[in-house]
Each structure stands twice: as C-alpha cells, then as structure tokens.
XYZ file of C-alpha atoms in Angstrom:
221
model
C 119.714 42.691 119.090
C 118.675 44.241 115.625
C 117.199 47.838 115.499
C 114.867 49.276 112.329
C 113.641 52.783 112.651
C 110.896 53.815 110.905
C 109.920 57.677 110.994
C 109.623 58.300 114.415
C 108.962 54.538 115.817
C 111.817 52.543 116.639
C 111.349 49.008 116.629
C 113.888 46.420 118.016
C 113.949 42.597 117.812
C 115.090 40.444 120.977
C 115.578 36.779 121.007
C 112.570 36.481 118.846
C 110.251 39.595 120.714
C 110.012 42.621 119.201
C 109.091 45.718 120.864
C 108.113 48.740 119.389
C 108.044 52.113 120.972
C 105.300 54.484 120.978
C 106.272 58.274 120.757
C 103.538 61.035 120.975
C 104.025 64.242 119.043
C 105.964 65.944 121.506
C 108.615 63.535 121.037
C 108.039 62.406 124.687
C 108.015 57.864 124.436
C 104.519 56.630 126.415
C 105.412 53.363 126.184
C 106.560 50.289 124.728
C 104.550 47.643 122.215
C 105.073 44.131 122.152
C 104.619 42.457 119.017
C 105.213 38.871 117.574
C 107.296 37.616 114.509
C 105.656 35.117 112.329
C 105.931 34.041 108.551
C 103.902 36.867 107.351
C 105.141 39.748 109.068
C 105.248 41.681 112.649
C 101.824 41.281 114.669
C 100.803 43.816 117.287
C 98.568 42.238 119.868
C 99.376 44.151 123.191
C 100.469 47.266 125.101
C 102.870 47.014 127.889
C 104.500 49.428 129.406
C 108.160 48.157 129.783
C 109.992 51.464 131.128
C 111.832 49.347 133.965
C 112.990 46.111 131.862
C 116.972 46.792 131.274
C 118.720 49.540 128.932
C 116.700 48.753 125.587
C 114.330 50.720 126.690
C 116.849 53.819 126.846
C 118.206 53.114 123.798
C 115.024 52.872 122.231
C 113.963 56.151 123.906
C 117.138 57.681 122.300
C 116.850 56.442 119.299
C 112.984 57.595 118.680
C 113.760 61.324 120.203
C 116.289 61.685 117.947
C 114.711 60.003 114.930
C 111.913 62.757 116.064
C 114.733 65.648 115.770
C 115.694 64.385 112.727
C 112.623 65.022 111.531
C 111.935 68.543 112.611
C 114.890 69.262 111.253
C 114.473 68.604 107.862
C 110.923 70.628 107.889
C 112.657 73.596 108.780
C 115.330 73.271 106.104
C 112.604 72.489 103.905
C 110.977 75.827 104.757
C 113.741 77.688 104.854
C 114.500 76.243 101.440
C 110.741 77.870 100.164
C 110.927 80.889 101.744
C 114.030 81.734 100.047
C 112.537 80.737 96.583
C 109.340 83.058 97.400
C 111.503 85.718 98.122
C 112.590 86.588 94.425
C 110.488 88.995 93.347
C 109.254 89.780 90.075
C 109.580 92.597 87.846
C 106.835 94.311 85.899
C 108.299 96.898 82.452
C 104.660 98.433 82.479
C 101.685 98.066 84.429
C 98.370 99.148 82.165
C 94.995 100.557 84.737
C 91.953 100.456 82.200
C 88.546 101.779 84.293
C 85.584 102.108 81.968
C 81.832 103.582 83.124
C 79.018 105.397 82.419
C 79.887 108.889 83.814
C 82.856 110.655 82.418
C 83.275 113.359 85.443
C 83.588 109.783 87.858
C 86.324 108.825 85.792
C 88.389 111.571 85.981
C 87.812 112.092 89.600
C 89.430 108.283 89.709
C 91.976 108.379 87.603
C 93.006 111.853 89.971
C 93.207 109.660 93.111
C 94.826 106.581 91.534
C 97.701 108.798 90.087
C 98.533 110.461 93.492
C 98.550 107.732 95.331
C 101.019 106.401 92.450
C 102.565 109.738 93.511
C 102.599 108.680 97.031
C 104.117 105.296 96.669
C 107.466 106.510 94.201
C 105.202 104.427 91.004
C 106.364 106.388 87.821
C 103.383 107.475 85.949
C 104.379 107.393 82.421
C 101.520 108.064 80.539
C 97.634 108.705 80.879
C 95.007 108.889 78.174
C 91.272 108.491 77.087
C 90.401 105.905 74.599
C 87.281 107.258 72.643
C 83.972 106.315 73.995
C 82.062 103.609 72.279
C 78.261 103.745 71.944
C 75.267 101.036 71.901
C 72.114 101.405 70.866
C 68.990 99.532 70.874
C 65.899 100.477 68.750
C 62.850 99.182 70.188
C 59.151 99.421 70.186
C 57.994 102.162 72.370
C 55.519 99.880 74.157
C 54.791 95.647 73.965
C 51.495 96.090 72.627
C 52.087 99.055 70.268
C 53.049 99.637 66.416
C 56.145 99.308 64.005
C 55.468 103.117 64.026
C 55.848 104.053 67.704
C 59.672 103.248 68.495
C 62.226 104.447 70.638
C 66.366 104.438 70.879
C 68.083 103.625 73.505
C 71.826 104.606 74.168
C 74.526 103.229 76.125
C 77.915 104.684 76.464
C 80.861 103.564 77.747
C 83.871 106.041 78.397
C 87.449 104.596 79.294
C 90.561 105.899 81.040
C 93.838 104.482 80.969
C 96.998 105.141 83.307
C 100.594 103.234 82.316
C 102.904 102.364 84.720
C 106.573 101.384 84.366
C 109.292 100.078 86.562
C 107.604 98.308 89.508
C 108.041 94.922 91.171
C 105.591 92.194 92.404
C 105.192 93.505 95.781
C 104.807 97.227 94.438
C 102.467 96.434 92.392
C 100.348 93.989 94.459
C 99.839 96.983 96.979
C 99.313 99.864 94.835
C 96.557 97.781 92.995
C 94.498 96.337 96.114
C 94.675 99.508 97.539
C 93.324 101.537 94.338
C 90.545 98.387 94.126
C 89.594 98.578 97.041
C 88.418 102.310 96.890
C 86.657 101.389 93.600
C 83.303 103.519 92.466
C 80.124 101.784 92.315
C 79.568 101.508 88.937
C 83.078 101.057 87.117
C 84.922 98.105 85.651
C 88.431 97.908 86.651
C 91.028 95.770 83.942
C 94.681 95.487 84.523
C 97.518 94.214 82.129
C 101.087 93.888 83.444
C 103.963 93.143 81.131
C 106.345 91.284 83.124
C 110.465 91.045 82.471
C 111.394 87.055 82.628
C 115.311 85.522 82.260
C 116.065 84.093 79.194
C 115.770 80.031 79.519
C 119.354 77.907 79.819
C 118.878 76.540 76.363
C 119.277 79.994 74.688
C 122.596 81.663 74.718
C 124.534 84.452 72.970
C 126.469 83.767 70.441
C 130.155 83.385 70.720
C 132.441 85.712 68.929
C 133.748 83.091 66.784
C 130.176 82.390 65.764
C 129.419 86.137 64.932
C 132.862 86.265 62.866
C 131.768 83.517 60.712
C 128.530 84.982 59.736
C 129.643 88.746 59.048
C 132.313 86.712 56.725
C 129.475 84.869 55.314
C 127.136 87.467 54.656
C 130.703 89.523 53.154
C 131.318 86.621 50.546
C-alpha cells in the first residue's frame, strides 16, 4: 500500500480505498475513516470503525502515535529554545527616579524610603538631588461678574527629587521599581529613565593592528 502522514492523521491507500485514521488529542486513535479517490481529490463520506480488519490498522495506529510524539517533541524544543533566549538579562549603567509634587516635606519622606529599600536590595545609590522648583501662575478675575480691577493670582508649584542608580540588571530593576510604585503617595508623579548597556552590532569591528599602523603613519607623513 502507500502511506502519507499529515500532522497527526495518517492516511493510507489500499487497492483504490483509502482510510484515514482519526486520533484525539491524547494521541489515543478512535477510529478509522473511509474515504474515496476520484479525479479531484480524496472524499470523506463515512465513519467506520475498522479496529479488527488486518494489521493496517496497527500500523496506522503506530504511525499516528508517533507522528503525535513527533510533534510534542518539537514544542518542547521549541520552548526550551525561548526560554533560554528570555533568560539573558539586560543590563542597565544608570537608572534615573524623578518624583515631582506639590508638598516638599512628602518628597523627602519618599525619596527616604525609596533609598533604603535601594539599601535593602544591594542597588548602589550614586547620587541624589533636587532640581529647583518651577512655578505657575494664573492671574484671574476675582469673580465672573466682577471688574478688570478686582483680580487675583493663583500659584502652582511643582518641587522635584531625583535619585540615580547605577549597575543593575533587568530583573533588579523590574523589582526595585514595582515595589517603590506600588507604595506611591497620592498626589506625586513618578518618571523613570534607564540607560541601558547593548553589544556592539556584527557589522562594526575593531580595527586591526595593521589598520591602526597605517593611519598613525598617515597622520606622521
């Protein structure tokens, strides 16, 4: 006889019958379907059970459990192919904390907890510092219906403070930050800048020593 396989069905053609087994997702075979060959193709028009009908029907058992194997195993290596690309982790050179607010003294209280629990995780606090406050102010009239002459100010201002980070990787990072989010004040604006260190691409490479002779003798002449 001849036998296809097709991704888990195996299909094999017998003095013009073919029979095509049916395979559940287990991998366990139900059954058997008979189909007809024509001009235009393969034709299923029944379902019979044929478990008791010769050895085809263990071979084709065979061959769609392990066409079923074959399958599972090539998920797996695909995973295990992904899992070991997600595991290189990345490397941030600084990691910038910018909280900004209306209240000064909630600020500092912050920028107390976020560098001890810095502390408390090995982060290296490199440097901490206020950025001057900036100020907005609206001048408007002192009520809808009154004068040019009756007008107050109104003053907004926003104070800033700024802890720098250095030295931490992507999963480092990702914690200390949700964690330090997560206990964020009411009130304050969190903004976070990371500089990240990347390999150089394939298509830029040092140059050779011959290369670097030629142009200190160039630059000599």
């Amino acid at each position: 006889g001849f036998l296809e396989s097709f991704s888990g069905i195996a299909v094999t053609i017998l003095d013009n019958d073919v029979f095509e087994s049916i395979v559940d997702s287990q991998g366990h075979q139900r059954g058997l379907r008979q189909v007809s060959r024509d001009t235009t193709g393969l034709n299923a028009f029944t379902n019979q059970h044929l478990w008791n009908r010769g050895p085809y029907a263990l071979q084709l058992r065979a061959c769609s459990q392990s066409l079923v194997k074959q399958d599972a195993a090539q998920v797996k290596t695909g995973q295990t192919i992904q899992e070991e690309e997600e595991e290189l982790d990345k490397l941030y050179k600084y990691v910038e904390v910018e909280v900004r607010g209306h209240d000064p003294a909630v600020l500092r209280s912050y920028k107390w907890y976020a560098t001890e629990a810095a502390k408390m995780l090995n982060i290296t606090v490199s440097n901490t510092w206020e950025p001057k406050k900036v100020h907005h102010r609206l001048t408007l009239l002192k009520a809808p219906f009154g004068k040019k002459k009756h007008m107050v100010q109104y003053e907004a201002r926003t104070y800033f403070q700024v802890i720098q980070l250095k030295h931490l990787t992507g999963s480092t990072a990702d914690t200390y930050l949700e964690y330090v989010q997560r206990n964020l004040p009411e009130g304050v604006a969190m903004k976070v800048t990371k500089t990240s260190l990347e390999r150089l691409p394939d298509y830029i490479k040092p140059p050779t020593q011959a290369e670097s002779s030629e142009r200190t003798s160039t630059e000599a002449s």
